[in-house]
Amino acid sequence: MISVNHKAIFIHNPKVAGTSINILLKDQQFTHKSLHQAKDGSNDNNTGEWKIGTARRLERGFEQEEWSSYFKFGFVRNPWDRMISSWKNRGEKKYSDFKDFVLSYPFKEEYRDIIWHTMPQYIHLCDEDDCLMLDYTGRFEHLEEDLNCISDILNINLGKVPHSNKTERKSYKEYYDQETIDKVAEIYKKDIELFQYEFNI
């Protein structure tokens, strides 16, 4: 979402409270910007460019000087926890068993919605050289605190986070065995290194 008034862009990283944050930002006159249209007029859903993630697709709609002038922020989440959320919200209808879901990665091409929501977070938030494109990287684990920091930076009052797309579930640690712990570590190796996450036993 984008605010011209506040010169700010929210980079939506899937399954990291983005829907809830969008609701708060909409109240502050942030608006959606389509990701699908490339500068040459082609549609990402047809070309496969959707796989470059959120930030790089948004950047294409700006001149470089304009893009650089905006305050860009987003959020990250523990990959093991995020994988549970992706399964509960997007994958459970096709994979009733969580272990089967994890071990089926990479998913079939026709499962594009699942692929989008399980892509490594660095793809959504980094450029083609794997450099972070955000000015502020918040964490799902202390969402309210980091949103307060963003509120202070932008001089707005975002208020309390609504719980949108929330699913009923146990602690993420209860879903895993050693095989699935290791598989997620393999899938999200760059996320774990870049954002310094670990599986908390």
Short mmCIF file of C-alpha atoms in Angstrom, two decimals:
data_model
loop_
_atom_site.label_atom_id
_atom_site.label_comp_id
_atom_site.label_asym_id
_atom_site.label_seq_id
_atom_site.Cartn_x
_atom_site.Cartn_y
_atom_site.Cartn_z
CA MET A 1 0.00 0.00 0.00
CA ILE A 2 1.12 3.54 -0.75
CA SER A 3 0.59 6.99 0.73
CA VAL A 4 1.60 9.99 -1.37
CA ASN A 5 0.86 12.30 1.56
CA HIS A 6 3.13 10.42 3.94
CA LYS A 7 5.64 9.43 1.22
CA ALA A 8 5.50 5.84 2.48
CA ILE A 9 5.13 2.38 0.99
CA PHE A 10 4.14 -0.79 2.83
CA ILE A 11 5.75 -3.87 1.30
CA HIS A 12 3.33 -6.75 1.92
CA ASN A 13 5.16 -9.96 2.79
CA PRO A 14 2.53 -12.76 2.66
CA LYS A 15 1.47 -14.45 5.90
CA VAL A 16 3.00 -11.76 8.11
CA ALA A 17 -0.13 -9.89 9.31
CA GLY A 18 -0.28 -7.96 6.03
CA THR A 19 -4.08 -8.02 5.75
CA SER A 20 -4.43 -6.59 9.26
CA ILE A 21 -1.80 -3.91 8.58
CA ASN A 22 -3.53 -2.98 5.32
CA ILE A 23 -6.74 -2.30 7.26
CA LEU A 24 -4.91 0.11 9.57
CA LEU A 25 -3.16 1.83 6.69
CA LYS A 26 -6.37 2.26 4.71
CA ASP A 27 -7.70 4.36 7.60
CA GLN A 28 -4.66 6.61 7.08
CA GLN A 29 -5.43 7.11 3.38
CA PHE A 30 -2.96 4.52 2.11
CA THR A 31 -4.16 2.97 -1.17
CA HIS A 32 -3.48 -0.26 -3.01
CA LYS A 33 -1.23 -0.31 -6.05
CA SER A 34 -1.47 -3.17 -8.54
CA LEU A 35 1.52 -5.48 -8.72
CA HIS A 36 0.62 -7.22 -11.96
CA GLN A 37 1.41 -4.68 -14.69
CA ALA A 38 4.99 -4.50 -15.95
CA LYS A 39 6.38 -1.42 -17.72
CA ASP A 40 6.18 -3.15 -21.10
CA GLY A 41 2.44 -3.67 -20.58
CA SER A 42 2.68 -7.41 -19.95
CA ASN A 43 0.85 -9.09 -17.10
CA ASP A 44 2.93 -10.92 -14.49
CA ASN A 45 0.39 -13.72 -14.24
CA ASN A 46 1.08 -14.53 -17.88
CA THR A 47 4.84 -13.98 -17.94
CA GLY A 48 5.66 -15.60 -14.59
CA GLU A 49 7.22 -12.38 -13.28
CA TRP A 50 5.03 -12.66 -10.19
CA LYS A 51 7.80 -14.87 -8.83
CA ILE A 52 10.09 -11.87 -8.29
CA GLY A 53 8.01 -10.99 -5.22
CA THR A 54 6.34 -7.88 -3.86
CA ALA A 55 8.99 -5.15 -3.56
CA ARG A 56 10.56 -5.52 -6.99
CA ARG A 57 7.16 -5.61 -8.66
CA LEU A 58 6.11 -2.43 -6.86
CA GLU A 59 9.35 -0.66 -7.71
CA ARG A 60 8.64 -1.00 -11.44
CA GLY A 61 5.81 1.53 -11.11
CA PHE A 62 8.14 4.34 -10.01
CA GLU A 63 10.98 6.40 -11.39
CA GLN A 64 14.10 5.60 -9.39
CA GLU A 65 14.34 9.04 -7.79
CA GLU A 66 10.69 8.87 -6.72
CA TRP A 67 11.08 5.32 -5.33
CA SER A 68 14.14 6.39 -3.34
CA SER A 69 12.23 9.30 -1.81
CA TYR A 70 9.64 7.03 -0.16
CA PHE A 71 9.94 5.47 3.29
CA LYS A 72 9.53 1.74 2.71
CA PHE A 73 8.59 -0.66 5.49
CA GLY A 74 7.54 -4.28 5.92
CA PHE A 75 7.51 -7.18 8.34
CA VAL A 76 9.17 -10.59 8.65
CA ARG A 77 8.22 -13.71 10.62
CA ASN A 78 9.89 -16.80 11.99
CA PRO A 79 9.93 -19.16 8.95
CA TRP A 80 8.78 -22.21 10.93
CA ASP A 81 5.81 -20.26 12.28
CA ARG A 82 5.05 -18.72 8.88
CA MET A 83 4.99 -22.16 7.25
CA ILE A 84 2.28 -23.27 9.68
CA SER A 85 0.25 -20.17 8.90
CA SER A 86 0.64 -20.76 5.14
CA TRP A 87 -0.54 -24.34 5.51
CA LYS A 88 -3.51 -23.43 7.72
CA ASN A 89 -4.62 -20.54 5.52
CA ARG A 90 -3.71 -21.73 2.01
CA GLY A 91 -2.53 -25.32 1.89
CA GLU A 92 -4.67 -27.41 4.22
CA LYS A 93 -7.39 -28.04 1.63
CA LYS A 94 -4.87 -29.75 -0.66
CA TYR A 95 -2.57 -31.17 2.03
CA SER A 96 -4.52 -32.33 5.07
CA ASP A 97 -1.28 -33.39 6.79
CA PHE A 98 1.25 -30.67 7.67
CA LYS A 99 4.26 -32.94 7.18
CA ASP A 100 3.04 -33.86 3.70
CA PHE A 101 2.65 -30.15 2.95
CA VAL A 102 6.22 -29.32 4.00
CA LEU A 103 7.82 -32.29 2.25
CA SER A 104 5.90 -31.52 -0.97
CA TYR A 105 7.84 -28.27 -1.37
CA PRO A 106 8.48 -27.05 -4.06
CA PHE A 107 4.79 -27.17 -4.93
CA LYS A 108 3.21 -27.91 -8.29
CA GLU A 109 3.11 -24.95 -10.68
CA GLU A 110 -0.69 -24.95 -10.72
CA TYR A 111 -0.71 -24.25 -6.98
CA ARG A 112 0.30 -20.65 -7.59
CA ASP A 113 -1.55 -19.27 -4.57
CA ILE A 114 0.29 -21.67 -2.27
CA ILE A 115 3.61 -20.91 -3.95
CA TRP A 116 3.11 -17.14 -3.52
CA HIS A 117 2.36 -17.50 0.19
CA THR A 118 5.29 -19.82 0.89
CA MET A 119 7.97 -18.10 -1.17
CA PRO A 120 11.02 -17.17 0.93
CA GLN A 121 10.56 -13.77 2.53
CA TYR A 122 13.77 -12.31 1.10
CA ILE A 123 12.27 -12.69 -2.39
CA HIS A 124 9.39 -10.39 -1.41
CA LEU A 125 11.63 -7.87 0.38
CA CYS A 126 14.99 -7.85 -1.43
CA ASP A 127 16.31 -6.79 -4.83
CA GLU A 128 17.86 -9.13 -7.38
CA ASP A 129 21.18 -8.96 -5.49
CA ASP A 130 19.43 -10.09 -2.27
CA CYS A 131 19.82 -6.63 -0.69
CA LEU A 132 16.93 -5.55 1.54
CA MET A 133 14.73 -2.90 -0.09
CA LEU A 134 13.19 -1.68 3.19
CA ASP A 135 14.04 1.33 5.32
CA TYR A 136 12.37 -0.34 8.31
CA THR A 137 11.96 -4.08 8.89
CA GLY A 138 9.51 -4.94 11.64
CA ARG A 139 8.93 -8.34 13.17
CA PHE A 140 5.69 -10.23 13.51
CA GLU A 141 6.85 -11.36 16.94
CA HIS A 142 6.56 -7.81 18.31
CA LEU A 143 4.10 -6.40 15.80
CA GLU A 144 2.42 -3.76 18.00
CA GLU A 145 5.72 -2.34 19.20
CA ASP A 146 7.15 -2.04 15.69
CA LEU A 147 3.93 -0.53 14.32
CA ASN A 148 4.20 2.10 17.06
CA CYS A 149 7.70 2.92 15.78
CA ILE A 150 6.33 3.28 12.24
CA SER A 151 3.52 5.49 13.57
CA ASP A 152 6.12 7.75 15.18
CA ILE A 153 8.23 7.91 12.01
CA LEU A 154 5.23 8.80 9.83
CA ASN A 155 3.54 10.94 12.50
CA ILE A 156 0.29 8.98 12.31
CA ASN A 157 -1.79 6.93 14.76
CA LEU A 158 -2.23 3.40 13.44
CA GLY A 159 -4.02 2.10 16.54
CA LYS A 160 -4.50 -1.53 17.54
CA VAL A 161 -3.99 -4.32 15.03
CA PRO A 162 -7.19 -6.16 14.04
CA HIS A 163 -6.89 -9.95 13.81
CA SER A 164 -7.72 -10.59 10.16
CA ASN A 165 -7.20 -14.03 8.56
CA LYS A 166 -6.40 -15.43 12.00
CA THR A 167 -6.55 -19.22 12.22
CA GLU A 168 -7.04 -21.41 15.27
CA ARG A 169 -3.84 -23.34 15.94
CA LYS A 170 -1.34 -24.54 18.51
CA SER A 171 2.16 -23.20 19.05
CA TYR A 172 4.13 -23.75 15.85
CA LYS A 173 6.65 -25.97 17.67
CA GLU A 174 3.98 -28.62 18.29
CA TYR A 175 3.57 -29.33 14.56
CA TYR A 176 7.16 -30.26 13.85
CA ASP A 177 9.43 -33.27 13.97
CA GLN A 178 13.13 -33.24 13.14
CA GLU A 179 12.55 -33.96 9.45
CA THR A 180 10.19 -31.03 8.97
CA ILE A 181 12.37 -28.73 11.11
CA ASP A 182 15.30 -29.51 8.80
CA LYS A 183 13.22 -29.16 5.63
CA VAL A 184 12.01 -25.69 6.58
CA ALA A 185 15.58 -24.73 7.51
CA GLU A 186 16.65 -25.80 4.02
CA ILE A 187 13.80 -23.99 2.22
CA TYR A 188 14.29 -20.74 4.14
CA LYS A 189 18.07 -20.80 4.61
CA LYS A 190 18.49 -17.22 3.34
CA ASP A 191 15.59 -15.92 5.46
CA ILE A 192 17.04 -17.54 8.57
CA GLU A 193 20.46 -16.01 7.92
CA LEU A 194 19.24 -12.57 6.84
CA PHE A 195 16.65 -12.09 9.60
CA GLN A 196 18.43 -14.20 12.24
CA TYR A 197 15.67 -16.63 13.12
CA GLU A 198 15.92 -20.06 14.74
CA PHE A 199 13.59 -22.86 15.73
CA ASN A 200 12.93 -22.16 19.41
CA ILE A 201 12.74 -25.42 21.31
#
